[in-house]
Coordinates of C-alpha atoms and ligand atoms in Angstrom, one line a residue:
M1 CA -110.0 55.6 7.9
S2 CA -109.7 57.1 11.3
A3 CA -110.7 55.3 14.5
A4 CA -114.0 56.2 16.2
P5 CA -113.5 59.1 18.6
A6 CA -113.0 58.0 22.2
A7 CA -116.2 58.3 24.4
F8 CA -116.3 61.1 26.9
A9 CA -115.8 59.8 30.4
A10 CA -115.9 62.1 33.4
L11 CA -113.3 59.8 35.0
F12 CA -110.8 60.7 32.4
A13 CA -111.4 64.5 32.2
P14 CA -108.2 66.4 33.3
W15 CA -108.5 68.9 36.1
T16 CA -106.4 71.9 36.9
L17 CA -106.2 72.8 40.6
R18 CA -104.2 76.0 41.2
S19 CA -101.4 75.4 38.5
V20 CA -101.3 71.6 38.7
T21 CA -103.1 69.7 35.9
I22 CA -104.1 66.2 37.0
P23 CA -104.6 64.0 33.9
N24 CA -107.7 62.1 35.2
R25 CA -109.9 61.6 38.2
V26 CA -108.7 58.1 39.1
W27 CA -106.6 58.7 42.2
M28 CA -104.8 56.4 44.6
A29 CA -105.8 56.7 48.2
P30 CA -103.0 56.9 50.8
M31 CA -102.1 53.5 52.1
C32 CA -99.4 52.8 54.7
Q33 CA -97.0 50.1 53.7
Y34 CA -95.3 49.8 57.2
S35 CA -92.2 48.7 55.3
A36 CA -89.5 51.2 56.2
E37 CA -86.7 50.5 58.7
A38 CA -87.9 51.2 62.3
F39 CA -84.7 52.7 63.7
G40 CA -81.1 53.8 62.8
P41 CA -80.0 56.2 60.0
N42 CA -82.5 54.8 57.5
A43 CA -85.6 55.0 59.9
G44 CA -88.6 56.1 57.9
V45 CA -86.7 56.1 54.6
A46 CA -88.4 54.9 51.4
D47 CA -86.7 51.9 49.8
D48 CA -87.1 49.7 46.7
W49 CA -90.5 48.4 47.9
H50 CA -92.0 51.9 48.1
F51 CA -90.5 52.8 44.7
A52 CA -91.8 49.7 42.9
H53 CA -95.2 50.1 44.6
Y54 CA -95.9 53.7 43.6
A55 CA -94.1 53.3 40.2
A56 CA -96.5 50.4 39.3
R57 CA -99.6 52.5 40.0
A58 CA -98.2 55.4 37.9
T59 CA -97.4 53.0 35.0
G60 CA -101.0 51.9 35.4
G61 CA -102.3 55.4 34.5
T62 CA -103.4 56.6 37.9
G63 CA -103.8 60.4 37.7
L64 CA -102.7 61.4 41.2
I65 CA -101.0 59.2 43.8
I66 CA -101.4 60.3 47.4
Q67 CA -98.5 58.6 49.1
E68 CA -99.2 56.9 52.4
A69 CA -99.4 58.7 55.7
T70 CA -95.8 60.0 56.1
A71 CA -95.0 61.1 59.6
V72 CA -94.0 64.6 60.4
S73 CA -92.0 63.4 63.5
P74 CA -90.8 60.1 64.9
E75 CA -93.6 60.1 67.5
G76 CA -96.1 60.8 64.8
R77 CA -95.7 57.4 63.2
I78 CA -98.5 54.9 63.4
S79 CA -95.9 52.1 63.6
P80 CA -92.1 52.2 63.9
Y81 CA -92.1 51.1 60.2
D82 CA -93.8 54.1 58.8
L83 CA -92.3 56.5 56.2
G84 CA -91.2 59.8 57.7
I85 CA -90.5 63.2 56.4
W86 CA -88.6 64.8 59.2
N87 CA -85.0 64.6 57.8
D88 CA -83.1 65.1 54.6
T89 CA -82.2 61.4 54.1
Q90 CA -85.9 60.8 53.8
V91 CA -86.3 63.6 51.3
E92 CA -83.6 62.2 49.1
A93 CA -85.2 58.8 48.9
L94 CA -88.7 60.3 48.1
R95 CA -87.3 62.3 45.3
R96 CA -86.7 59.1 43.3
I97 CA -90.4 58.3 43.6
T98 CA -91.7 61.7 42.6
S99 CA -89.4 62.0 39.6
F100 CA -90.6 58.6 38.2
L101 CA -94.2 59.6 38.8
K102 CA -93.8 62.9 37.0
A103 CA -92.0 61.2 34.1
R104 CA -95.1 59.0 33.7
G105 CA -97.5 61.9 33.8
T106 CA -98.9 61.0 37.3
V107 CA -99.1 63.9 39.8
P108 CA -97.2 63.0 43.0
G109 CA -99.0 63.8 46.2
I110 CA -98.1 63.0 49.8
Q111 CA -100.2 62.7 53.0
I112 CA -98.4 64.3 56.0
A113 CA -99.5 62.9 59.3
H114 CA -99.3 62.6 63.0
A115 CA -100.8 59.5 64.6
G116 CA -101.5 61.0 68.0
R117 CA -102.8 58.5 70.5
K118 CA -102.9 55.8 67.8
A119 CA -99.1 55.9 67.4
S120 CA -96.6 53.2 68.4
T121 CA -98.5 50.2 67.1
D122 CA -97.3 47.1 65.2
R123 CA -97.7 46.5 61.5
T124 CA -101.3 45.5 60.7
W125 CA -100.3 42.1 59.5
K126 CA -98.7 41.5 62.9
G127 CA -102.0 42.3 64.6
G128 CA -101.5 46.1 64.8
G129 CA -101.5 46.2 68.6
P130 CA -99.5 48.7 70.7
V131 CA -95.8 48.2 71.0
G132 CA -93.5 49.3 73.8
P133 CA -89.9 50.5 73.9
E134 CA -88.6 46.9 73.5
A135 CA -90.1 46.9 70.0
H136 CA -89.0 50.4 69.2
G137 CA -92.3 52.0 70.5
W138 CA -92.8 55.2 72.5
Q139 CA -95.5 56.9 74.6
P140 CA -98.0 58.5 72.2
L141 CA -99.1 62.2 72.4
A142 CA -102.8 63.4 72.3
P143 CA -105.1 66.3 73.2
S144 CA -106.2 64.4 76.3
S145 CA -104.8 61.5 78.3
L146 CA -107.4 59.1 77.1
A147 CA -106.4 55.8 75.6
F148 CA -107.8 54.8 72.2
S149 CA -109.1 51.5 73.6
E150 CA -108.4 48.9 76.3
G151 CA -104.9 47.7 75.9
H152 CA -103.7 50.9 74.3
P153 CA -101.3 53.1 76.4
V154 CA -102.6 56.3 78.0
P155 CA -101.2 59.1 75.9
H156 CA -99.3 62.1 77.2
E157 CA -101.5 65.2 77.1
L158 CA -100.0 67.9 74.9
T159 CA -99.1 71.3 76.4
V160 CA -99.9 74.4 74.3
D161 CA -96.2 74.6 73.5
G162 CA -96.3 71.0 72.3
I163 CA -99.3 71.8 70.1
H164 CA -97.4 74.7 68.5
E165 CA -94.4 72.5 68.0
I166 CA -96.4 69.9 66.1
A167 CA -98.0 72.6 63.8
G168 CA -94.4 73.6 63.1
Q169 CA -93.5 70.0 62.3
F170 CA -96.3 69.9 59.7
A171 CA -95.0 73.1 58.1
A172 CA -91.4 71.7 58.0
A173 CA -92.8 68.5 56.5
A174 CA -94.5 70.5 53.8
E175 CA -91.3 72.3 53.0
R176 CA -89.5 69.0 52.7
A177 CA -92.3 67.6 50.5
L178 CA -91.7 70.5 48.2
A179 CA -88.0 69.8 48.2
A180 CA -88.8 66.1 47.4
G181 CA -90.8 67.1 44.4
Y182 CA -94.4 66.6 45.5
E183 CA -97.1 68.7 43.8
V184 CA -100.0 68.0 46.2
V185 CA -99.9 67.9 50.0
E186 CA -102.7 66.3 51.9
I187 CA -103.0 66.9 55.7
H188 CA -104.2 63.8 57.5
G189 CA -107.1 65.0 59.6
A190 CA -109.0 61.7 59.5
H191 CA -109.3 58.2 61.1
G192 CA -108.8 59.3 64.7
Y193 CA -105.2 60.3 64.4
L194 CA -103.9 63.5 66.1
I195 CA -105.8 66.2 64.2
G196 CA -109.0 64.1 64.2
E197 CA -108.5 63.6 68.0
F198 CA -108.6 67.4 68.5
L199 CA -111.8 67.7 66.3
S200 CA -113.8 65.1 68.1
P201 CA -115.3 65.8 71.6
H202 CA -115.0 62.0 72.2
S203 CA -111.2 62.2 72.4
N204 CA -110.7 65.9 73.2
R205 CA -111.6 66.8 76.8
R206 CA -109.4 69.9 77.0
T207 CA -110.7 72.9 78.9
D208 CA -108.3 75.4 77.3
A209 CA -108.5 77.2 73.9
Y210 CA -108.1 73.8 72.1
G211 CA -111.1 72.0 73.5
G212 CA -114.8 72.4 74.1
S213 CA -116.6 74.5 71.5
F214 CA -116.5 73.9 67.8
A215 CA -114.1 76.8 67.4
N216 CA -111.8 75.4 70.0
R217 CA -111.8 71.8 68.7
T218 CA -111.0 73.0 65.1
R219 CA -108.3 75.4 66.3
F220 CA -105.4 73.0 66.0
A221 CA -106.5 71.7 62.6
L222 CA -106.7 75.3 61.3
E223 CA -103.3 76.2 62.8
V224 CA -101.8 73.3 61.0
V225 CA -103.5 74.3 57.7
D226 CA -102.3 77.9 58.1
A227 CA -98.7 76.8 59.0
V228 CA -98.6 74.5 55.9
R229 CA -100.3 77.0 53.6
A230 CA -97.7 79.6 54.6
V231 CA -94.9 77.5 53.2
W232 CA -96.6 75.5 50.5
P233 CA -96.5 77.5 47.3
E234 CA -99.5 79.4 46.1
E235 CA -99.5 77.6 42.8
L236 CA -99.7 74.1 44.4
P237 CA -102.9 72.5 45.8
L238 CA -103.5 71.6 49.4
F239 CA -105.9 68.8 50.4
F240 CA -107.3 67.8 53.8
R241 CA -108.6 64.3 54.6
I242 CA -111.4 64.2 57.2
S243 CA -113.5 61.6 58.8
A244 CA -116.9 63.1 58.1
T245 CA -118.4 61.2 61.1
D246 CA -117.0 59.2 63.9
W247 CA -120.1 56.9 63.7
L248 CA -120.7 57.5 67.4
E249 CA -124.2 58.1 68.7
E250 CA -123.1 60.4 71.4
D251 CA -120.1 62.9 71.7
G252 CA -118.7 62.2 68.2
W253 CA -117.7 64.5 65.4
T254 CA -120.7 64.8 63.0
A255 CA -121.5 65.3 59.3
D256 CA -123.0 68.7 60.2
E257 CA -119.7 69.8 61.7
T258 CA -117.9 68.5 58.7
V259 CA -119.9 70.8 56.4
R260 CA -119.3 73.8 58.7
F261 CA -115.6 72.9 58.9
A262 CA -115.3 72.5 55.1
Q263 CA -116.3 76.2 54.7
L264 CA -113.5 77.2 57.1
L265 CA -111.0 75.0 55.4
S266 CA -111.8 76.6 52.1
A267 CA -111.4 80.0 53.6
H268 CA -108.0 79.0 54.9
G269 CA -106.7 77.9 51.5
V270 CA -107.6 74.2 51.3
D271 CA -108.4 73.2 47.8
L272 CA -110.1 69.8 48.2
L273 CA -111.7 67.8 51.0
D274 CA -110.9 64.0 50.9
V275 CA -113.9 62.6 52.6
S276 CA -113.5 59.4 54.6
T277 CA -115.1 58.3 57.9
G278 CA -114.5 56.5 61.2
G279 CA -111.3 55.4 62.9
L280 CA -111.7 57.6 66.1
A281 CA -113.3 55.0 68.3
P282 CA -113.3 51.2 68.3
H283 CA -116.4 49.1 68.5
V284 CA -118.6 51.4 66.3
T285 CA -121.1 50.0 63.8
I286 CA -120.3 51.2 60.2
P287 CA -122.7 50.4 57.4
V288 CA -120.0 49.2 55.1
G289 CA -121.0 48.6 51.4
P290 CA -120.2 49.8 47.9
G291 CA -119.6 53.6 47.9
Y292 CA -120.8 53.8 51.6
Q293 CA -118.9 57.1 52.2
V294 CA -119.9 58.8 49.0
P295 CA -123.0 60.5 50.5
F296 CA -120.8 62.4 52.9
A297 CA -118.6 63.7 50.1
A298 CA -121.8 64.6 48.1
R299 CA -123.2 66.5 51.0
V300 CA -120.0 68.7 51.3
K301 CA -120.0 69.3 47.6
A302 CA -123.7 70.2 47.6
E303 CA -123.5 72.5 50.6
T304 CA -120.2 74.2 50.2
A305 CA -117.9 75.6 47.4
L306 CA -115.1 73.2 48.3
P307 CA -114.3 70.4 45.8
V308 CA -114.3 66.9 47.2
A309 CA -112.9 63.4 46.5
A310 CA -114.9 60.3 47.4
V311 CA -113.3 57.2 48.8
G312 CA -114.3 53.8 50.2
L313 CA -115.3 50.6 48.3
I314 CA -115.2 52.3 44.9
T315 CA -114.1 49.3 42.7
E316 CA -116.0 49.3 39.4
P317 CA -115.4 51.7 36.5
E318 CA -119.2 52.3 35.9
Q319 CA -119.7 53.0 39.7
A320 CA -116.8 55.5 39.7
E321 CA -118.0 57.2 36.5
K322 CA -121.5 57.6 38.0
I323 CA -120.2 59.2 41.1
L324 CA -118.6 61.9 39.0
A325 CA -121.4 62.2 36.4
N326 CA -124.0 62.6 39.2
G327 CA -121.9 65.4 40.6
E328 CA -121.4 63.6 43.9
A329 CA -117.6 64.2 43.8
D330 CA -114.9 65.7 41.7
A331 CA -112.6 62.7 41.9
V332 CA -112.5 59.2 43.2
L333 CA -109.8 57.7 45.4
L334 CA -109.2 53.9 45.2
G335 CA -107.4 52.1 47.9
R336 CA -107.5 48.3 48.0
E337 CA -108.7 47.9 44.4
L338 CA -105.4 49.6 43.3
L339 CA -103.5 47.1 45.5
R340 CA -105.2 44.3 43.7
D341 CA -104.9 45.9 40.2
P342 CA -102.3 48.6 39.6
Y343 CA -103.7 48.8 36.0
W344 CA -107.2 49.7 37.2
A345 CA -107.2 53.1 35.4
R346 CA -106.3 51.4 32.1
R347 CA -109.0 48.8 32.6
A348 CA -111.5 51.5 33.4
A349 CA -110.6 53.5 30.3
A350 CA -111.0 50.4 28.1
E351 CA -114.4 49.7 29.7
L352 CA -115.7 53.2 29.4
G353 CA -114.3 53.6 25.8
A354 CA -111.9 56.4 26.8
E355 CA -108.3 56.6 25.7
I356 CA -105.4 57.2 28.0
P357 CA -101.8 57.3 27.0
A358 CA -100.0 53.9 27.4
P359 CA -96.4 53.5 28.2
A360 CA -94.7 53.3 24.8
P361 CA -92.8 50.0 25.5
Y362 CA -96.2 48.4 26.2
H363 CA -97.8 49.6 23.0
R364 CA -98.3 46.1 21.6
S365 CA -100.4 45.1 24.5
W366 CA -103.0 47.8 24.7
Ligands
LIG401 C1 -103.3 48.9 53.7 C2 -104.0 50.2 53.9 C3 -103.3 51.3 54.4 C4 -104.0 52.5 54.7 N1 -103.3 53.6 55.1 C5 -103.9 54.8 55.1 C6 -103.1 56.0 55.3 O1 -101.9 55.9 55.3 N2 -103.8 57.1 55.3 C7 -105.2 57.2 55.2 O2 -105.7 58.3 55.3 N3 -105.9 56.1 55.0 C8 -105.3 54.9 54.9 N4 -106.0 53.8 54.6 C9 -107.4 54.0 54.1 C10 -107.5 54.1 52.6 O3 -106.9 55.3 52.2 C11 -109.0 54.1 52.1 O4 -109.6 55.3 52.7 C12 -109.7 52.9 52.5 O5 -109.0 51.7 52.3 C13 -111.1 52.8 51.9 O6 -110.9 52.7 50.5 P1 -111.0 51.3 49.6 O7 -112.3 50.7 49.9 O8 -110.9 51.8 48.2 O9 -109.8 50.5 50.1 C14 -105.4 52.6 54.4 C15 -106.1 51.4 53.9 C16 -105.4 50.3 53.7 C17 -106.2 49.1 53.1

């Protein structure tokens, strides 16, 4: 007698983007570990912590892991302890992670990032405040010399040459990501880091070609996308993470602008928009609750041809399944829930009656 066929679950439908097949729609959101060495020859180099952390989520059946914000330059780190991808030692260490993920059938992705004016801060569990040179900090770079908040340093305003240099650093990071074995690159345009600072009129007060109008504020982001797409192979997908709104009543980036920008990103070769919100300005009110950012992803999906991933307080299998079944998103990203439970994908499959391959040595437990 054969077992009953597994129920269909949208969460466990594979998906091919360009030439990469992602085995399911349970994806891990990028989450900084702030656990690399801050200086010296191993600065920004992944170690055993990073390996074990990502290996566990792959063993748990996660379809795609988007590795934490990994800095394209030393000044682009959020904290001195961030992972980096600006040298070959870093690439070597990352290769160990990507090969394990691939062996487990999980697609390895990486978020490449520049922290802009929110750079040079301490680890979140140490308060996350700004750190100076005595604690391996530096002066941050930004579109305009406006501090993130009281107590944060005034950033150095980038010159046009400086802007071009950073677009080049993103491209070099993408080339290194390829060498390290990643199959998806995500450009970090969210949460008020450098790219988001250019997008938002709240942080971008430039009067040159990179500030003012929508076309000018999106120019840097599109230059980064073009620079990355030029070196990232045609057959591999490129994602962009955005904050769909700054949650500001005045002078913020808006959901309408996100929809307009999504169309441009699609035309420039981006394959999926990862839709988050916030992070640009402190002291804003955010209506946090289960799935609170999903409507922003759903709107982009409904109004453009660009696929989307939803993120933010998605914690329950039924909830995640509904988001996909309702056509609100093409995939879900889980952050903190995957920190609590690396086996979430297996648990969800069991709850939804779907079957996913288990690691053979664990066969007696599933
Ligand atoms: C510890 C931690 C680190 C994070 N680091 C990043 C990051 O590197 N890049 C990023 O885009 N978002 C980062 N985020 C945001 C998450 O990717 C995610 O969008 C957020 O936690 C909401 O999803 P959740 O409710 O499932 O946790 C981080 C969140 C946490 C909790």
